[in-house]
Structure formats: structure tokens, C-alpha cells
mmCIF file of C-alpha atoms in Angstrom:
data_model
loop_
_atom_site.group_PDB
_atom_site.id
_atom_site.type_symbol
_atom_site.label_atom_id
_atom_site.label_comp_id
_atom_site.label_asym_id
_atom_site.label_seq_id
_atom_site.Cartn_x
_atom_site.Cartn_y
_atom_site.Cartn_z
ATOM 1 C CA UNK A 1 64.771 142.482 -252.865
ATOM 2 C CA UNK A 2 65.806 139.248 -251.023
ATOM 3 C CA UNK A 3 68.343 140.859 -248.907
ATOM 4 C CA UNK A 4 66.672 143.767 -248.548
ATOM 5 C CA UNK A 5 63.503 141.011 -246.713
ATOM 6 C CA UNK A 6 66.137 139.146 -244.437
ATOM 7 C CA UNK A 7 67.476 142.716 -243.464
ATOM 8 C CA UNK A 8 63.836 143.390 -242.123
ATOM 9 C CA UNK A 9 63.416 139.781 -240.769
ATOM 10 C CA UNK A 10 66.643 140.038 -239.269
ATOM 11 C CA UNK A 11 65.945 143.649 -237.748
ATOM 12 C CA UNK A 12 62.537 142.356 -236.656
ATOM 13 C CA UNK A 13 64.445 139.033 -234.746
ATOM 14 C CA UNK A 14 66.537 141.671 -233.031
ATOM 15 C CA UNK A 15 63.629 143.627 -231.848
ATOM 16 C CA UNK A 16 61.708 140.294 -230.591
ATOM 17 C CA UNK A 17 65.064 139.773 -228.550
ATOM 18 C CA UNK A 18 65.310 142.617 -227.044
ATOM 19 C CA UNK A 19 61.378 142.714 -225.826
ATOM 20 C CA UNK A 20 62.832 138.982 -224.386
ATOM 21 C CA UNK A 21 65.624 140.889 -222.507
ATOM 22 C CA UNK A 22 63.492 143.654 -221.168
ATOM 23 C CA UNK A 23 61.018 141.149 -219.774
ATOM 24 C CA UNK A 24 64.146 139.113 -218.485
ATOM 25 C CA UNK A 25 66.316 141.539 -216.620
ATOM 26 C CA UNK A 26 63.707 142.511 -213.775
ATOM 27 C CA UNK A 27 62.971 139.095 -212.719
ATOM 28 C CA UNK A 28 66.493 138.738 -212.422
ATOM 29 C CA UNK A 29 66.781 141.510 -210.333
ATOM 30 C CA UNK A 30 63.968 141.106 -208.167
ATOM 31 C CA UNK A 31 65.721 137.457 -207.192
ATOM 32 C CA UNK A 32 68.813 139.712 -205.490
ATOM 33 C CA UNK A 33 68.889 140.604 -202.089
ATOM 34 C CA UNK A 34 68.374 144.462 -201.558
ATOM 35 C CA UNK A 35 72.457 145.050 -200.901
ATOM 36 C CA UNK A 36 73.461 143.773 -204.004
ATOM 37 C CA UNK A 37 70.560 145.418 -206.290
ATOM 38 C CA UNK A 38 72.015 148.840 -204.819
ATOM 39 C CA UNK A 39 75.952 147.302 -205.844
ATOM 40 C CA UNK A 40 73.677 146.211 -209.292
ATOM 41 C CA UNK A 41 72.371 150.067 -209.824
ATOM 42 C CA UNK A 42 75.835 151.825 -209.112
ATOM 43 C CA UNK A 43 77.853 149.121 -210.671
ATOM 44 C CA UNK A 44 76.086 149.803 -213.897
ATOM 45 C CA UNK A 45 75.715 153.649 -214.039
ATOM 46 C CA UNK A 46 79.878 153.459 -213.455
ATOM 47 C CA UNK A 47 80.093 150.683 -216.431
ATOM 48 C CA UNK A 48 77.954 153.162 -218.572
ATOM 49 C CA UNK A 49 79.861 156.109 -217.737
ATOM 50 C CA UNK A 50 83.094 153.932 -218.748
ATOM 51 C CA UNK A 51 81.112 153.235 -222.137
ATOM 52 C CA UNK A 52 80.001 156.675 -222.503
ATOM 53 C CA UNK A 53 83.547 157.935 -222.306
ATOM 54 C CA UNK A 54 85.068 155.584 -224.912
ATOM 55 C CA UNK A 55 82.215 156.068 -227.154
ATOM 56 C CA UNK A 56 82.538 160.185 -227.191
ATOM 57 C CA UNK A 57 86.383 159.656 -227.994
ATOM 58 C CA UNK A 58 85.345 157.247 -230.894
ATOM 59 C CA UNK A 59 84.478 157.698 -234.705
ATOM 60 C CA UNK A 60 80.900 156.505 -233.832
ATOM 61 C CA UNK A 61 77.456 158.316 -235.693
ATOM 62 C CA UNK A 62 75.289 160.346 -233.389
ATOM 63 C CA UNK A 63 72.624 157.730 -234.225
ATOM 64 C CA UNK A 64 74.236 155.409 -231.739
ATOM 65 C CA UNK A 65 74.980 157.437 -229.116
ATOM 66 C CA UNK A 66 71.413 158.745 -228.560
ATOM 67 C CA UNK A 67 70.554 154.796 -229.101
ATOM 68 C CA UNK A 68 72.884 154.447 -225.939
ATOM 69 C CA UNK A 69 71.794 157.290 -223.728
ATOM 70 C CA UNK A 70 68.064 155.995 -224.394
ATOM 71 C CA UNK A 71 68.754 152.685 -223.627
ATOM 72 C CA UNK A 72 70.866 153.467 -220.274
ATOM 73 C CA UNK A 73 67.958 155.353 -219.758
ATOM 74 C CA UNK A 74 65.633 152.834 -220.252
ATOM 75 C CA UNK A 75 67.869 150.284 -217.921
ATOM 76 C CA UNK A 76 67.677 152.737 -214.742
ATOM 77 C CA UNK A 77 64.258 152.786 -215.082
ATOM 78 C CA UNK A 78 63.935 148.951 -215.184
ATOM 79 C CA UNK A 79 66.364 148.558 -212.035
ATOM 80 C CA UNK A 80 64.724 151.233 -210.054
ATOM 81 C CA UNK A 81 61.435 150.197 -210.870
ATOM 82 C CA UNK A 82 62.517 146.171 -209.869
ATOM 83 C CA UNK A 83 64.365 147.334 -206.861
ATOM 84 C CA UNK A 84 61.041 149.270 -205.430
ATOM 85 C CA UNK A 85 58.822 146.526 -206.370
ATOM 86 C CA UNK A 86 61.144 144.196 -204.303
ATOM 87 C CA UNK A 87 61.803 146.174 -201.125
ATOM 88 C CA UNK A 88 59.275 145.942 -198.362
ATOM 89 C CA UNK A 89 57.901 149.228 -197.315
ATOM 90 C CA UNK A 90 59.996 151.416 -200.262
ATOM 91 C CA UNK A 91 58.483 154.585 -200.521
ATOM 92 C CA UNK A 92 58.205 155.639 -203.970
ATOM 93 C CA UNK A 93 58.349 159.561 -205.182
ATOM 94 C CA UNK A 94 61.293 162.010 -204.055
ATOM 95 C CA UNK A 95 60.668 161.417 -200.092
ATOM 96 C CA UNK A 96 64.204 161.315 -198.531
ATOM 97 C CA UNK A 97 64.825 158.200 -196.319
ATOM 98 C CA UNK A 98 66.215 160.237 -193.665
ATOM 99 C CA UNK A 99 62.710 161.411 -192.590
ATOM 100 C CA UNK A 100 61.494 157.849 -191.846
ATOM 101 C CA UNK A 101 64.063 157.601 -189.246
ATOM 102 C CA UNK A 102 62.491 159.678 -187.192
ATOM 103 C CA UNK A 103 60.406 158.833 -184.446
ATOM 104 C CA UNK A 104 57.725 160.916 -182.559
ATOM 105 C CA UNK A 105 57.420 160.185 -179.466
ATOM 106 C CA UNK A 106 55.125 160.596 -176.514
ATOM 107 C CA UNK A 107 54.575 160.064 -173.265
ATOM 108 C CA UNK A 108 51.907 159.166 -170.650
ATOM 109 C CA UNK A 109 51.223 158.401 -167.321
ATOM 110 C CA UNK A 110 48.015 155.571 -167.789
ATOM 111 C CA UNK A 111 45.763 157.762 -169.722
ATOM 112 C CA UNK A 112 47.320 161.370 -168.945
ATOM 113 C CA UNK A 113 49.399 162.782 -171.727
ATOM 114 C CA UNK A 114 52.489 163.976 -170.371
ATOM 115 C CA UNK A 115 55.274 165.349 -172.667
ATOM 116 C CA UNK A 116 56.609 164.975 -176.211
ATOM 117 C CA UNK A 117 59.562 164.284 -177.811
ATOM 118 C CA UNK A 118 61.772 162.901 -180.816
ATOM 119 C CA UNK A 119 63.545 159.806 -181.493
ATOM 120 C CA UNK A 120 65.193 157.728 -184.128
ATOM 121 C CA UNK A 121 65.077 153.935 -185.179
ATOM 122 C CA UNK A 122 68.136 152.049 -184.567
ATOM 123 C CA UNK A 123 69.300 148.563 -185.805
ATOM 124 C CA UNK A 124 71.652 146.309 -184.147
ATOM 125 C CA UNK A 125 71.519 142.772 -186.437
ATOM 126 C CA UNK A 126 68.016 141.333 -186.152
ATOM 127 C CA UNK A 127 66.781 143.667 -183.346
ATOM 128 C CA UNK A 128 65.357 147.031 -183.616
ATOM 129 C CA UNK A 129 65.339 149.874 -180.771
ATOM 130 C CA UNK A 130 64.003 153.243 -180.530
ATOM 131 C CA UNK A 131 66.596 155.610 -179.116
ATOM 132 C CA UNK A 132 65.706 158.603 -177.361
ATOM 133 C CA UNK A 133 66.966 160.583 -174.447
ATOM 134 C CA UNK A 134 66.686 159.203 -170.707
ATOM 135 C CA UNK A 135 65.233 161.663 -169.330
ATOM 136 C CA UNK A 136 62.059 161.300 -172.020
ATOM 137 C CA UNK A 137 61.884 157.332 -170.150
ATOM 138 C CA UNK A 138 62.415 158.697 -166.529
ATOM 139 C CA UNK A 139 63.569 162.122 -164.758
ATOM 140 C CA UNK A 140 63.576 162.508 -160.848
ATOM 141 C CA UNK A 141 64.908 166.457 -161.150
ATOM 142 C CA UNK A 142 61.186 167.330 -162.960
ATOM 143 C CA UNK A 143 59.383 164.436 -161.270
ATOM 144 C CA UNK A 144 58.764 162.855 -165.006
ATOM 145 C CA UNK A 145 57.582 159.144 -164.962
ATOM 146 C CA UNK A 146 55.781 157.876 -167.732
ATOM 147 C CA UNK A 147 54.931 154.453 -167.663
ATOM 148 C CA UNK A 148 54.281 153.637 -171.529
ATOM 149 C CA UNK A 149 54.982 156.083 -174.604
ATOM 150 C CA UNK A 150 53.652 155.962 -177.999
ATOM 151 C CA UNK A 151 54.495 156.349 -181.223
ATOM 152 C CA UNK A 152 53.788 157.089 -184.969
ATOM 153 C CA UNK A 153 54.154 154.493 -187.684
ATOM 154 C CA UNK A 154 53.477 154.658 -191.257
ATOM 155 C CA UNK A 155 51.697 152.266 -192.539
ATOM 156 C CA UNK A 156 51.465 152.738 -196.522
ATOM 157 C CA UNK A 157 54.768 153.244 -198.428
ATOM 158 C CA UNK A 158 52.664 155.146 -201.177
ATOM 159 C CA UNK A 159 50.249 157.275 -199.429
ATOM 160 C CA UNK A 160 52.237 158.775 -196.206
ATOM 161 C CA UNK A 161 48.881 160.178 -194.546
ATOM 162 C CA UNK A 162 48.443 156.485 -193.532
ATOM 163 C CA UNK A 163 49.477 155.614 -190.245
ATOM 164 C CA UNK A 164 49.687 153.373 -186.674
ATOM 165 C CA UNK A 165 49.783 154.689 -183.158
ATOM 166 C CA UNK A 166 51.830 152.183 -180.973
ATOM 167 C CA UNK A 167 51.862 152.099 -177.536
ATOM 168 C CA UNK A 168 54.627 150.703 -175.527
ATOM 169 C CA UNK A 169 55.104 149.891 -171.832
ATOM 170 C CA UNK A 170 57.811 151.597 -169.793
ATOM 171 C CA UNK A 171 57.347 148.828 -167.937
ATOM 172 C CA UNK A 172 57.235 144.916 -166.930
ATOM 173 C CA UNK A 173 56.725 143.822 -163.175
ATOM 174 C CA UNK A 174 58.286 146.754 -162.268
ATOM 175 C CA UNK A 175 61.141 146.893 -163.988
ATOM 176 C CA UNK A 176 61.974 149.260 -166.522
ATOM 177 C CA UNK A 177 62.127 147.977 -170.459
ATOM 178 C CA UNK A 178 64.826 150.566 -171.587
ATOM 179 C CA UNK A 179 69.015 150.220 -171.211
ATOM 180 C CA UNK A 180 70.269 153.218 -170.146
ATOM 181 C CA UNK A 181 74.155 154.088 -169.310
ATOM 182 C CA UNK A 182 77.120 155.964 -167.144
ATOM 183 C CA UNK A 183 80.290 156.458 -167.720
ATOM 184 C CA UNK A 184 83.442 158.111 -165.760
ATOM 185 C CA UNK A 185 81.692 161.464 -166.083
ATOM 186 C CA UNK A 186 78.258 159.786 -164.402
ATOM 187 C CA UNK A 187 75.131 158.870 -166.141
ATOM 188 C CA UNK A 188 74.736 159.523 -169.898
ATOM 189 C CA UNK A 189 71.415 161.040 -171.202
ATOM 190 C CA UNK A 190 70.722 158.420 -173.753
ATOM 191 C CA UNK A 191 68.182 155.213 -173.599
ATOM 192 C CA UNK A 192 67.102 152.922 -175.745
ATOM 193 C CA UNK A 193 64.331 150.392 -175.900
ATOM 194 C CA UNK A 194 63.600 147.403 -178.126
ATOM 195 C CA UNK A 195 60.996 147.215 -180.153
ATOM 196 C CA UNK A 196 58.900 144.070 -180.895
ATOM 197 C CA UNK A 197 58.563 143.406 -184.666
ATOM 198 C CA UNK A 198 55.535 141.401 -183.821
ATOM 199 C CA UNK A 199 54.071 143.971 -182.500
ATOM 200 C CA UNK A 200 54.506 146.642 -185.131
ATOM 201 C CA UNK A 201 51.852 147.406 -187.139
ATOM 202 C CA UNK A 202 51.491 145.441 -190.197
ATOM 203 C CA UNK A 203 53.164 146.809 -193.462
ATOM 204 C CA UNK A 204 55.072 149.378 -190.933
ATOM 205 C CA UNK A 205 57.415 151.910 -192.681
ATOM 206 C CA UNK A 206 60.221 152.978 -191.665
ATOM 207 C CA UNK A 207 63.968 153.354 -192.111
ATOM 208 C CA UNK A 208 66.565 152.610 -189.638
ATOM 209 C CA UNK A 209 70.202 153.119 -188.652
ATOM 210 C CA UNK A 210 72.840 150.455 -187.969
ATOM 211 C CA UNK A 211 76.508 150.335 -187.011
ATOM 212 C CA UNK A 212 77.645 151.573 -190.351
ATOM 213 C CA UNK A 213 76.592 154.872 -189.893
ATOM 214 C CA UNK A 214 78.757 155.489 -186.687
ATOM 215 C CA UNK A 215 81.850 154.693 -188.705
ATOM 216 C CA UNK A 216 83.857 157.777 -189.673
ATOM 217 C CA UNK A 217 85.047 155.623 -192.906
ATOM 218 C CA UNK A 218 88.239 158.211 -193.120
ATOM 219 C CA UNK A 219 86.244 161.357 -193.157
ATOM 220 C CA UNK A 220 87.735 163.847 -190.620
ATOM 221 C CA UNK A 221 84.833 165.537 -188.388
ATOM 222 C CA UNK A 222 85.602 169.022 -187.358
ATOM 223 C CA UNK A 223 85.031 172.140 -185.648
ATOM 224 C CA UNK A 224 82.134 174.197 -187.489
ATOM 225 C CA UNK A 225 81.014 171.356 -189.931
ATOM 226 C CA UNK A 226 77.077 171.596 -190.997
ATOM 227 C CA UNK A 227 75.122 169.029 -189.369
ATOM 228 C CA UNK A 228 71.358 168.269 -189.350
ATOM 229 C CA UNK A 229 68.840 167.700 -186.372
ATOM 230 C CA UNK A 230 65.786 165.557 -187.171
ATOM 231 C CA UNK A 231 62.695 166.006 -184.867
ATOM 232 C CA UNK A 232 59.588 167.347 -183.517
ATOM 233 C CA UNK A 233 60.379 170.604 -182.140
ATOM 234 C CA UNK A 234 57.586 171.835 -179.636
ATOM 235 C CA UNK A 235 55.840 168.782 -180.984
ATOM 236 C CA UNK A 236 55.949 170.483 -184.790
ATOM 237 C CA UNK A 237 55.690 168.626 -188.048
ATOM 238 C CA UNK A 238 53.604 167.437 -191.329
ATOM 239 C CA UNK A 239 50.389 166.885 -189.557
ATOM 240 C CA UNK A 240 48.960 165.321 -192.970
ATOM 241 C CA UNK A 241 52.038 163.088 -193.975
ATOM 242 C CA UNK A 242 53.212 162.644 -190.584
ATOM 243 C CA UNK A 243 56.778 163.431 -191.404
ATOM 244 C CA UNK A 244 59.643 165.357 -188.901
ATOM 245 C CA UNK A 245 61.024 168.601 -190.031
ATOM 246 C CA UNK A 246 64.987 168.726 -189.903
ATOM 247 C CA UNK A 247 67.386 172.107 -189.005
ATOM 248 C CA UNK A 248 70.556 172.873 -189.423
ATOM 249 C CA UNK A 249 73.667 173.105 -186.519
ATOM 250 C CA UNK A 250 77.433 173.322 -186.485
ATOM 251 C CA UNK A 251 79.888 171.663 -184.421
ATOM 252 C CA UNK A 252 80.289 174.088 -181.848
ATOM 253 C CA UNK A 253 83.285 172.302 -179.170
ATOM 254 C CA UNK A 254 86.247 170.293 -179.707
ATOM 255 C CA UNK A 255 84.682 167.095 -181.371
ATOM 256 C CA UNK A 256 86.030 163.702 -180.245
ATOM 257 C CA UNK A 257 86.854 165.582 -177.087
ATOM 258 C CA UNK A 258 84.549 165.438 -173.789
ATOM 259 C CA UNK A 259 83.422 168.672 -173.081
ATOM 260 C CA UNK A 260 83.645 169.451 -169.513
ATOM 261 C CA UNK A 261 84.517 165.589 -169.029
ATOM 262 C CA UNK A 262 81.161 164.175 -169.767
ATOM 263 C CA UNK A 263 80.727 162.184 -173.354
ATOM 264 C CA UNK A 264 79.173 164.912 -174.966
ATOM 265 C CA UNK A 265 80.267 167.525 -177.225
ATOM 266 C CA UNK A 266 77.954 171.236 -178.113
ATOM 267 C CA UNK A 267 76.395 171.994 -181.618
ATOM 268 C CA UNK A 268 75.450 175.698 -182.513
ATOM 269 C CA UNK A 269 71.745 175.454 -183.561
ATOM 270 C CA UNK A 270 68.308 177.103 -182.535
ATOM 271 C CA UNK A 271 66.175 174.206 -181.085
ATOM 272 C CA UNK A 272 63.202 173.947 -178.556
ATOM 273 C CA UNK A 273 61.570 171.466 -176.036
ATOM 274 C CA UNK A 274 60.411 168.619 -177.914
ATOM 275 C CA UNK A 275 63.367 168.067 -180.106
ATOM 276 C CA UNK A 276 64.906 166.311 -177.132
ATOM 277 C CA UNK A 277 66.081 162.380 -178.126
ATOM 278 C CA UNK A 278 66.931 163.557 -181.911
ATOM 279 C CA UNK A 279 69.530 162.305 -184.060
ATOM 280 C CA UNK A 280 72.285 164.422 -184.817
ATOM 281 C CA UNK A 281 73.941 163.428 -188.202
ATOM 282 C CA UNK A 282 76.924 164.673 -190.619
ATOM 283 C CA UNK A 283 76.034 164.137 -194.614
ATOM 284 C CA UNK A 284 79.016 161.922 -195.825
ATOM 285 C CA UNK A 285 81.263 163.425 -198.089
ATOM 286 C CA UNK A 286 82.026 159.851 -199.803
ATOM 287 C CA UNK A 287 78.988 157.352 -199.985
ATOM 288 C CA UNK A 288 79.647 153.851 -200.109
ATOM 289 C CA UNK A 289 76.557 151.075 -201.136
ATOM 290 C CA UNK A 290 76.559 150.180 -197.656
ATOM 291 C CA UNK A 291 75.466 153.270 -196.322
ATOM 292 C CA UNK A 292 72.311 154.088 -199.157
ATOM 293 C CA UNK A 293 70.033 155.115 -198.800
ATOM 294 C CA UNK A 294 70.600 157.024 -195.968
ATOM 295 C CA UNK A 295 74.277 158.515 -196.776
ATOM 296 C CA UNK A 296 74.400 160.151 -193.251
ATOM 297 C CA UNK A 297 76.805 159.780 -190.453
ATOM 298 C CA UNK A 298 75.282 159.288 -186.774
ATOM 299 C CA UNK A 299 77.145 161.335 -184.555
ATOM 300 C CA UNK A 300 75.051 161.842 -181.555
ATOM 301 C CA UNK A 301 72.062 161.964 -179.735
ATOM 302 C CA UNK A 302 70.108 165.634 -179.025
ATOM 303 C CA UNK A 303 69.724 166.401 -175.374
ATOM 304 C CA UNK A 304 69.230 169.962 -173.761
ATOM 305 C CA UNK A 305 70.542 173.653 -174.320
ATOM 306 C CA UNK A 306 73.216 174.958 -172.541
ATOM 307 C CA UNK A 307 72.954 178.114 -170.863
ATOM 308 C CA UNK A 308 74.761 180.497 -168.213
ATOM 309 C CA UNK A 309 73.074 180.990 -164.866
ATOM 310 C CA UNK A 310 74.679 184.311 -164.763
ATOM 311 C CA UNK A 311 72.987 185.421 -167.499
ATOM 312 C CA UNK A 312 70.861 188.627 -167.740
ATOM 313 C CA UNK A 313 67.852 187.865 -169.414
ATOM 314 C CA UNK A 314 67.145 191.522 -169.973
ATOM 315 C CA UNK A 315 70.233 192.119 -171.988
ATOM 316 C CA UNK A 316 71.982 189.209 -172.853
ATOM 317 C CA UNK A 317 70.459 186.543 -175.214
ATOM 318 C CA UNK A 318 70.578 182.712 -175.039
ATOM 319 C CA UNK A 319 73.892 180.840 -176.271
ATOM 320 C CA UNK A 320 72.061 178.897 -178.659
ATOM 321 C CA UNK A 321 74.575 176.316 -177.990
ATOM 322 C CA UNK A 322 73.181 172.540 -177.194
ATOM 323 C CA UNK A 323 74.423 169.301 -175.596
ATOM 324 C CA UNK A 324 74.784 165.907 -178.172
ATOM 325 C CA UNK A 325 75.623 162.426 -176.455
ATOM 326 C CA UNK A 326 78.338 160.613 -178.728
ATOM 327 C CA UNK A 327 76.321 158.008 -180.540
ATOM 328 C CA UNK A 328 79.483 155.577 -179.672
ATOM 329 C CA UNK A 329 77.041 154.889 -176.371
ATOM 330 C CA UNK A 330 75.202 153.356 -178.894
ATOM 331 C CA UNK A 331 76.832 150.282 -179.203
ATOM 332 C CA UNK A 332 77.357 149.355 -175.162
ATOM 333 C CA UNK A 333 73.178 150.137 -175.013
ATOM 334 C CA UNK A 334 72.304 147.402 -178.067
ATOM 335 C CA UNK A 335 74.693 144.864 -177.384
ATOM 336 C CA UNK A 336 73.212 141.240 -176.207
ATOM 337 C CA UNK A 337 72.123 141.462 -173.136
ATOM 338 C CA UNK A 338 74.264 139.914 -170.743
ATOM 339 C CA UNK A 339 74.609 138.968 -166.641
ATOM 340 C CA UNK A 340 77.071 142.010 -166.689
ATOM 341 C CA UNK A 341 76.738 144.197 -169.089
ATOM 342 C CA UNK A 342 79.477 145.802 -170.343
ATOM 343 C CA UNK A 343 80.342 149.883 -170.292
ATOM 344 C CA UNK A 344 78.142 150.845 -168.036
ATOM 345 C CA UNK A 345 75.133 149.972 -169.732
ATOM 346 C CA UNK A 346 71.691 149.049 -167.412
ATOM 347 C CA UNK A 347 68.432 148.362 -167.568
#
């Protein structure tokens, strides 16, 4: 009877540990940075999968492996849970990060409403920029000239029907607030303009790209490979949660090649006015922790269709084909600013 009561006291001692453990492990998660509770979360489902894999090839009872599988299970839930509580603006539920990159955007002229359009969030270090097409900023062949835009924010990571109109001047005495660029083939149909943390709305979310999603990282890109738009077409989308709607394209043109000698290159997809300034991205075929959440490449920048002026619009139907911008340009429109900038890159 004696060892069968310091059996239970011992079994009871365990138990109290444990709870001590549990309690322990998400504080010391939440004290990580957000990089290295993503290398945290993949380092240990790979460490479990190592353990699973010894134990299944090992005379152990049945008793401990579902003891194992529940407490893996158990430990994802505590890391996911510490890592959400710890990330400003982390949306919880099955919303995919991608959509939050998206930025609706439209523009006026004082008061009149003028046009709509899409856009993404980019991040270059410390500063953010929305990046849309030029010709959404400025555009003497349709006489377009805005002189502020606004756009959509959420505010609420939980409930996505909350949300923050900001409007941004075009301009400052004069001048125009976005970079812009040419190149040998002439002026390039991408802009970008910083964005003011200050003056985004408070608890603003929203996800953003960064120079690690223009890196190929050894994947080959090639003719005829699936690729996702992410916009507003014709101004359309979740009126209630506020969220883009995304469709699908193919490389269509010889890619890392400038069709007809302008940095562009064509995608095969069905897309409409409004979609214009969209980001054009490749899902990666091997994710690293410095690309999650958003496992995407960046390779361009939506523009316009392409079309034949010879053709019959009785008989013959559209190409369906559509000029990207290389999202390279990227990089020459975010550097620092400088008395001469570099690539071609202007305000």
C-alpha cells in the first residue's frame, strides 16, 4: 500500500509539473520576435515528425503514442495561440494573408469621384508604399488627374467588416508624392507612393510584401505556369468584409524576356477595368520561414489588355492576353531617395 501511495503522489507531482510547463511555454514564446516564433512552429512540427518516425519503428505500447500525438497536438495549439496573441493586427480564423495585401484604390479630383482601381502594400525596411499603376496617379492620353486617392483599411483583426477610409494627397506644392520610372524601352507603367504610418488608422490591418518575395530562391518561372491576380475588378469585391477577390492567369510570353522591348511580359487571363495596379504573383513551390505567411512570389505589376487594332469585333474575339510590369522596377522605385536617383526612377 505504501508504494502503491508514492506511485499516486509521484503521478500527481508529474501532473502539477506539467500544468507548470503549459503555463510556462507561452510566455516564453510571446518574448520572441515574430521571425523566430514562425522558425519556433516549423522547427518543432519537423522535431515531432523526427520523433514520430522513431517511435512507429519502436517496440513502444499504443498508450504512448496517442499520449504523443495528443500532446503535439496540444503544443501547436499553445504556439499558435501565443504567436496570434503576440502579432499586431493577426487575423485569426482561416482568412489567407494574401487578401490583406490588397489595396482598393480610388481616385478623385477634390470632391468628384473619378475612377477605381487595385493595388498592393509594399515594404522596403521601415517604410511602407502602396504600389499601383501610373496611369491610376496621372494619364495625359485620357486626361486623368486625380489629385488625392483613397483607400480601404481594416481596422479589427477579428471582425473584417470593420474598417478606415484614408485619403491621400497626389500632391504637395505642386509636386507629385509618387516615384514613378523609364527605362530603355520609355516610361514604365508602375508608381508607388509612401505611406505615412502616422497617419494610418489606428490598429490598421494589413499584410505587406518585401524584397523576399521578388527572389526566385532557385525556382525556375516558365512559360504557362498558374499565376494569381489580386484585385477589384470593375470595382468588385466582399462589400461586407471588405476583402479583394483573386483569378487565375498563365504566363503567356517568354518570361524574363522583354516583350516587344519594354519590361513587361503578357499573362493569359480574363480581367476588366478596375483590376489595373494588381499584383501578379506565382505560389512558391518550396516555402522558406522567411517568406510565411504569404508563400507567394511577386512577379509583376497588372496593367492593361492587349489587343489587335485589326481586329473584327464582329467575328473575332478579344486575345484575353494582358500586360504585367516586372516587379524588379520595384526596387529602383523604393530605394532612399536620393539627389539622382538611380534607374530611372522620378518623382
Amino acid at each position: 500500500m505504501k508504494n502503491l501511495q508514492e506511485a499516486t503522489e509521484r503521478i500527481c507531482e508529474l501532473k502539477g509539473s506539467l500544468v507548470t510547463l503549459d503555463a510556462l511555454l507561452p510566455a516564453l514564446v510571446q518574448m520572441l520576435p515574430p521571425q523566430s516564433r514562425t522558425q519556433l512552429m516549423e522547427s518543432f512540427e519537423s522535431h515531432a515528425e523526427a520523433a514520430r518516425t522513431v517511435m512507429l519503428h519502436a517496440d513502444i505500447s499504443d498508450l504512448v503514442l496517442n499520449t504523443f500525438e495528443r500532446d503535439v497536438t496540444r503544443y501547436r495549439a499553445v504556439l499558435a495561440s501565443s504567436s496570434d496573441a503576440a502579432t499586431p493586427g493577426r487575423v485569426a480564423g482561416s482568412l489567407d494573408p494574401l487578401l490583406l495585401t490588397a489595396a482598393k484604390i480610388t481616385t478623385f479630383q477634390r470632391a468628384r469621384l473619378l475612377t477605381g482601381a487595385s493595388g498592393f502594400f509594399f515594404r522596403r525596411g521601415e517604410r511602407l508604399f502602396v504600389v499601383t499603376n501610373r496611369h491610376v496617379f496621372s494619364d495625359v492620353s485620357s486626361g486623368h488627374f486625380p489629385d488625392r486617392i483613397e483607400i480601404e483599411m481594416h481596422t479589427d483583426a477579428h471582425d473584417l467588416t470593420q474598417f478606415a477610409t484614408c485619403s491621400i494627397p497626389l500632391y504637395h506644392d505642386e509636386l507629385g508624392q509618387w516615384r514613378e520610372a523609364t527605362d530603355s524601352g520609355g516610361t514604365v507603367d508602375v508608381a508607388v507612393l509612401e505611406l505615412d504610418a502616422g497617419e494610418l488608422p489606428e490598429g490598421a490591418v494589413y499584410r505587406a510584401f518585401d524584397e523576399t518575395h521578388l527572389e526566385p530562391r532557385g525556382e525556375a518561372v516558365s512559360l504557362g505556369d498558374a499565376l494569381t491576380i489580386v484585385g477589384f475588378p470593375l470595382g468588385f469585391h466582399d462589400t461586407i468584409h471588405h476583402l479583394a477577390v483573386a483569378r487565375s492567369a498563365s504566363i503567356a510570353s517568354a518570361y524574363g524576356v522583354r516583350f516587344q522591348q519594354q519590361g513587361c511580359f503578357l499573362t493569359d487571363a480574363r480581367t476588366h477595368r478596375g483590376i489595373s495596379g494588381a499584383p501578379v504573383l506565382r505560389r512558391r513551390t518550396h516555402v522558406s520561414s522567411q517568406a510565411a505567411p504569404l508563400p507567394w512570389q511577386l512577379l509583376g505589376v497588372h496593367s492593361t489588355r492587349m489587343d489587335m487594332r485589326t481586329r473584327d469585333q464582329s467575328q473575332d474575339e478579344s486575345l484575353g492576353l494582358n500586360c504585367v510590369w516586372y516587379a524588379d522596377v520595384l526596387m529602383a522605385l523604393t530605394a532612399a531617395p536620393t539627389s539622382a536617383p538611380d534607374d530611372g526612377a522620378r518623382t
